[in-house]
Tab-separated table of C-alpha atoms in Angstrom:
chain	number	residue	atom	x	y	z
A	83	MET	CA	29.388	186.326	-18.225
A	84	ALA	CA	26.614	188.169	-16.493
A	85	SER	CA	25.672	191.427	-17.849
A	86	GLN	CA	27.390	194.738	-16.527
A	87	LEU	CA	25.119	196.015	-13.472
A	88	ASP	CA	24.173	199.180	-13.435
A	89	TYR	CA	25.743	202.348	-11.041
A	90	HIS	CA	23.269	202.090	-8.041
A	91	ALA	CA	23.816	198.353	-7.856
A	92	ILE	CA	27.667	198.719	-8.034
A	93	HIS	CA	27.601	201.359	-5.737
A	94	GLU	CA	25.648	199.377	-3.016
A	95	ILE	CA	27.811	196.415	-3.200
A	96	PHE	CA	30.941	198.657	-2.372
A	97	THR	CA	28.959	200.253	0.289
A	98	ARG	CA	28.331	197.077	2.135
A	99	PHE	CA	32.223	195.528	1.548
A	100	HIS	CA	33.291	198.890	2.964
A	101	ALA	CA	30.888	198.545	6.059
A	102	SER	CA	32.080	194.926	6.469
A	103	GLU	CA	36.056	195.640	6.331
A	104	PRO	CA	36.716	199.615	5.992
A	105	GLU	CA	40.633	198.806	5.493
A	106	PRO	CA	41.396	195.564	3.492
A	107	LYS	CA	45.025	194.700	3.201
A	108	GLY	CA	46.610	192.630	0.804
A	109	GLU	CA	47.812	189.369	2.342
A	110	LEU	CA	51.678	189.231	1.251
A	111	GLU	CA	53.770	190.377	3.879
A	112	HIS	CA	56.399	192.833	3.146
A	113	VAL	CA	58.442	195.730	4.855
A	114	ASN	CA	59.243	198.255	2.364
A	115	ALA	CA	58.060	198.866	-1.247
A	116	PHE	CA	61.415	196.444	-2.625
A	117	THR	CA	60.101	193.363	-0.492
A	118	LEU	CA	56.640	193.852	-1.478
A	119	LEU	CA	57.704	194.118	-5.170
A	120	VAL	CA	59.725	190.945	-4.764
A	121	ALA	CA	56.803	189.270	-3.180
A	122	VAL	CA	54.294	189.713	-5.639
A	123	ALA	CA	56.691	188.598	-8.222
A	124	LEU	CA	57.261	185.267	-6.316
A	125	SER	CA	53.648	184.907	-5.988
A	126	ALA	CA	52.660	183.947	-9.410
A	127	GLN	CA	51.262	180.600	-9.331
A	128	ALA	CA	52.005	180.358	-6.156
A	129	THR	CA	49.524	181.085	-2.619
A	130	ASP	CA	50.497	184.388	-0.362
A	131	ALA	CA	50.559	181.770	2.887
A	132	GLY	CA	53.282	179.910	0.576
A	133	VAL	CA	55.367	183.235	-0.261
A	134	ASN	CA	55.080	184.545	3.116
A	135	LYS	CA	56.358	181.445	4.803
A	136	ALA	CA	59.435	181.679	2.430
A	137	THR	CA	60.133	185.376	2.724
A	138	ARG	CA	59.869	185.797	6.096
A	139	ALA	CA	63.524	184.866	6.847
A	140	LEU	CA	64.616	186.159	3.288
A	141	PHE	CA	63.149	189.530	4.030
A	142	LYS	CA	65.367	189.841	7.448
A	143	ILE	CA	68.830	189.607	5.585
A	144	ALA	CA	67.453	190.902	2.035
A	145	ASP	CA	65.258	193.992	2.238
A	146	THR	CA	66.981	196.024	-0.452
A	147	PRO	CA	68.337	195.462	-3.860
A	148	GLU	CA	71.949	195.962	-2.854
A	149	LYS	CA	71.049	192.938	0.051
A	150	MET	CA	69.695	190.869	-2.143
A	151	LEU	CA	72.241	191.094	-4.589
A	152	ALA	CA	75.002	190.366	-1.640
A	153	LEU	CA	72.951	187.130	-1.122
A	154	GLY	CA	73.189	185.811	-4.270
A	155	GLU	CA	70.799	183.701	-6.712
A	156	ASP	CA	72.155	180.399	-4.909
A	157	GLY	CA	71.401	182.002	-1.244
A	158	LEU	CA	67.936	183.573	-2.837
A	159	ILE	CA	66.942	179.990	-4.111
A	160	GLU	CA	67.723	178.214	-0.505
A	161	HIS	CA	64.904	180.526	0.734
A	162	ILE	CA	62.627	180.329	-2.088
A	163	LYS	CA	62.934	176.730	-3.434
A	164	THR	CA	59.359	175.747	-1.753
A	165	ILE	CA	57.673	178.295	-4.465
A	166	GLY	CA	57.078	176.818	-7.801
A	167	LEU	CA	58.971	178.095	-10.680
A	168	PHE	CA	61.559	179.284	-8.030
A	169	ARG	CA	64.490	178.816	-10.454
A	170	GLN	CA	63.219	181.315	-13.227
A	171	LYS	CA	61.971	183.726	-10.029
A	172	ALA	CA	65.274	183.716	-8.527
A	173	LYS	CA	66.837	184.635	-11.861
A	174	ASN	CA	64.397	187.648	-12.386
A	175	VAL	CA	64.573	188.876	-8.793
A	176	MET	CA	68.350	189.256	-9.232
A	177	LYS	CA	67.919	191.002	-12.552
A	178	LEU	CA	65.787	193.331	-11.233
A	179	SER	CA	67.549	194.105	-8.116
A	180	ARG	CA	70.848	195.026	-10.232
A	181	ILE	CA	68.507	197.265	-12.589
A	182	LEU	CA	67.067	199.046	-8.886
A	183	ALA	CA	70.442	199.186	-7.675
A	184	GLU	CA	72.415	200.661	-10.633
A	185	ASP	CA	69.614	202.632	-12.300
A	186	TYR	CA	67.234	203.811	-9.632
A	187	GLU	CA	69.312	204.469	-6.598
A	188	GLY	CA	68.060	201.383	-4.794
A	189	GLN	CA	64.347	202.478	-5.098
A	190	VAL	CA	61.441	201.230	-6.667
A	191	PRO	CA	59.887	203.336	-8.954
A	192	SER	CA	56.576	204.788	-9.049
A	193	SER	CA	55.184	204.392	-12.809
A	194	ARG	CA	53.653	201.692	-14.100
A	195	ALA	CA	55.989	201.921	-17.272
A	196	ALA	CA	59.164	201.944	-15.298
A	197	LEU	CA	58.006	198.929	-13.027
A	198	MET	CA	57.226	196.909	-16.160
A	199	THR	CA	60.783	197.163	-17.402
A	200	LEU	CA	61.716	195.338	-14.917
A	201	PRO	CA	62.682	191.468	-15.005
A	202	GLY	CA	59.470	189.311	-13.870
A	203	VAL	CA	57.080	192.261	-13.358
A	204	GLY	CA	53.858	192.312	-15.774
A	205	ARG	CA	51.052	194.744	-15.705
A	206	LYS	CA	49.014	193.052	-12.774
A	207	THR	CA	52.712	193.130	-10.372
A	208	ALA	CA	53.109	196.738	-11.016
A	209	ASN	CA	49.661	197.308	-10.279
A	210	VAL	CA	49.678	195.724	-7.186
A	211	VAL	CA	52.682	197.877	-6.091
A	212	LEU	CA	51.409	201.194	-7.184
A	213	ASN	CA	47.998	200.391	-5.388
A	214	MET	CA	49.817	198.741	-2.067
A	215	TRP	CA	52.701	200.902	-1.621
A	216	PHE	CA	52.063	204.483	-3.457
A	217	HIS	CA	48.535	204.556	-3.038
A	218	PHE	CA	47.429	204.841	-6.704
A	219	PRO	CA	43.912	203.508	-7.314
A	220	ALA	CA	45.508	200.617	-9.802
A	221	GLN	CA	43.570	197.524	-10.553
A	222	ALA	CA	45.577	194.320	-10.200
A	223	VAL	CA	43.428	191.695	-11.570
A	224	ASP	CA	44.092	188.202	-10.602
A	225	THR	CA	42.134	185.158	-11.398
A	226	HIS	CA	39.891	186.162	-8.237
A	227	ILE	CA	38.843	189.252	-9.761
A	228	PHE	CA	38.064	188.145	-13.327
A	229	ARG	CA	35.770	185.652	-11.793
A	230	VAL	CA	33.747	187.877	-9.061
A	231	GLY	CA	34.012	190.907	-11.523
A	232	ASN	CA	31.657	188.476	-14.682
A	233	ARG	CA	30.241	186.477	-12.098
A	234	THR	CA	28.261	189.505	-10.293
A	235	GLY	CA	28.276	191.706	-13.383
A	236	ILE	CA	30.375	194.533	-11.281
A	237	ALA	CA	33.447	194.363	-14.100
A	238	ALA	CA	32.374	192.280	-17.024
A	239	GLY	CA	34.999	191.378	-19.601
A	240	LYS	CA	36.664	188.704	-21.544
A	241	THR	CA	39.970	189.448	-20.751
A	242	VAL	CA	41.971	191.119	-17.972
A	243	GLU	CA	42.503	194.113	-19.479
A	244	THR	CA	38.398	194.794	-20.443
A	245	VAL	CA	37.852	193.606	-16.664
A	246	GLU	CA	40.290	196.200	-15.503
A	247	ARG	CA	39.176	199.001	-17.233
A	248	ALA	CA	35.475	198.057	-16.335
A	249	ILE	CA	36.323	198.369	-12.797
A	250	GLU	CA	38.198	202.084	-13.188
A	251	ASP	CA	35.077	202.578	-15.253
A	252	ASN	CA	32.379	201.348	-13.119
A	253	ILE	CA	33.301	201.276	-9.698
A	254	PRO	CA	32.704	204.835	-7.988
A	255	VAL	CA	35.929	206.931	-7.434
A	256	GLU	CA	35.534	206.624	-3.471
A	257	PHE	CA	36.080	202.670	-3.453
A	258	GLN	CA	38.456	202.761	-6.081
A	259	GLN	CA	41.420	202.891	-3.837
A	260	HIS	CA	40.364	199.421	-2.422
A	261	ALA	CA	38.483	197.486	-4.838
A	262	HIS	CA	40.780	195.138	-5.927
A	263	HIS	CA	41.154	193.884	-2.494
A	264	TRP	CA	37.733	193.874	-1.640
A	265	LEU	CA	37.209	192.149	-5.137
A	266	ILE	CA	40.204	189.547	-3.928
A	267	LEU	CA	39.152	188.852	-0.785
A	268	HIS	CA	35.336	187.984	-1.806
A	269	GLY	CA	36.842	185.761	-4.591
A	270	ARG	CA	39.049	184.055	-2.337
A	271	TYR	CA	36.992	183.266	0.973
A	272	ILE	CA	33.340	183.590	-0.626
A	273	CYS	CA	32.976	183.445	-4.490
A	274	VAL	CA	35.185	180.624	-4.896
A	275	ALA	CA	35.563	179.013	-8.462
A	276	ARG	CA	33.512	175.914	-7.486
A	277	LYS	CA	30.567	175.856	-4.997
A	278	PRO	CA	30.624	179.643	-4.244
A	279	LYS	CA	29.157	180.155	-0.703
A	280	CYS	CA	26.313	182.181	-1.519
A	281	GLY	CA	24.856	181.702	1.847
A	282	ALA	CA	27.382	183.714	3.450
A	283	CYS	CA	27.473	186.654	0.361
A	284	LEU	CA	26.767	189.956	1.054
A	285	ILE	CA	25.758	190.602	-2.127
A	286	ARG	CA	23.630	187.644	-2.903
A	287	ASP	CA	20.609	189.658	-3.704
A	288	LEU	CA	22.140	191.839	-6.316
A	289	CYS	CA	24.279	189.515	-7.900
A	290	PRO	CA	22.923	188.146	-11.025
A	291	TYR	CA	24.688	184.535	-10.983
A	292	GLU	CA	22.306	181.873	-11.530
A	293	GLU	CA	23.855	178.682	-10.203
A	294	LYS	CA	23.592	180.109	-6.731
A	295	THR	CA	24.407	177.809	-3.905
A	296	LEU	CA	22.066	177.130	-0.835
């Protein structure tokens, strides 16, 4: 784990990320807050590409909690059976759909606490929804962000919670909204787990990682 970078280095890193891609987007396909919530819940231990492939047809017929309930668990399974842990995920989606329909008038709540009461929705999923749909600067720390944060010293921490706090505390406010997307994309395509592509890295000169690749 690299030591925490100082303000000036972090500001320069995110200035470069912003210049390269001013409006980074999440890669999960969705049409509203509900389909985003479902897509994120389905993406645990699965790839965004795999989730998108499964949900394109699903969201055409079940884009609200009420329509998802009408489809039923067996109908949902037929759409998502290519996704890992699909049976448990189907149960969670049906349960959260019922709660949204009965307790929230079919709307996805915009508070982290309320989101985290839904089956299958943890802090990371809640933060993705808060960030992507409600445009709240919540930081959803996945394996990519955890690795990049520690490897670069942008957000050092031994737990997901400490990395999330380090992002909130250390990244300048003007970059908070898109910070987790920049970090995810950097980790997914450049700062990969094995043999990071340091030669193609925008921030190589600022990164303290000692085992840089050529």
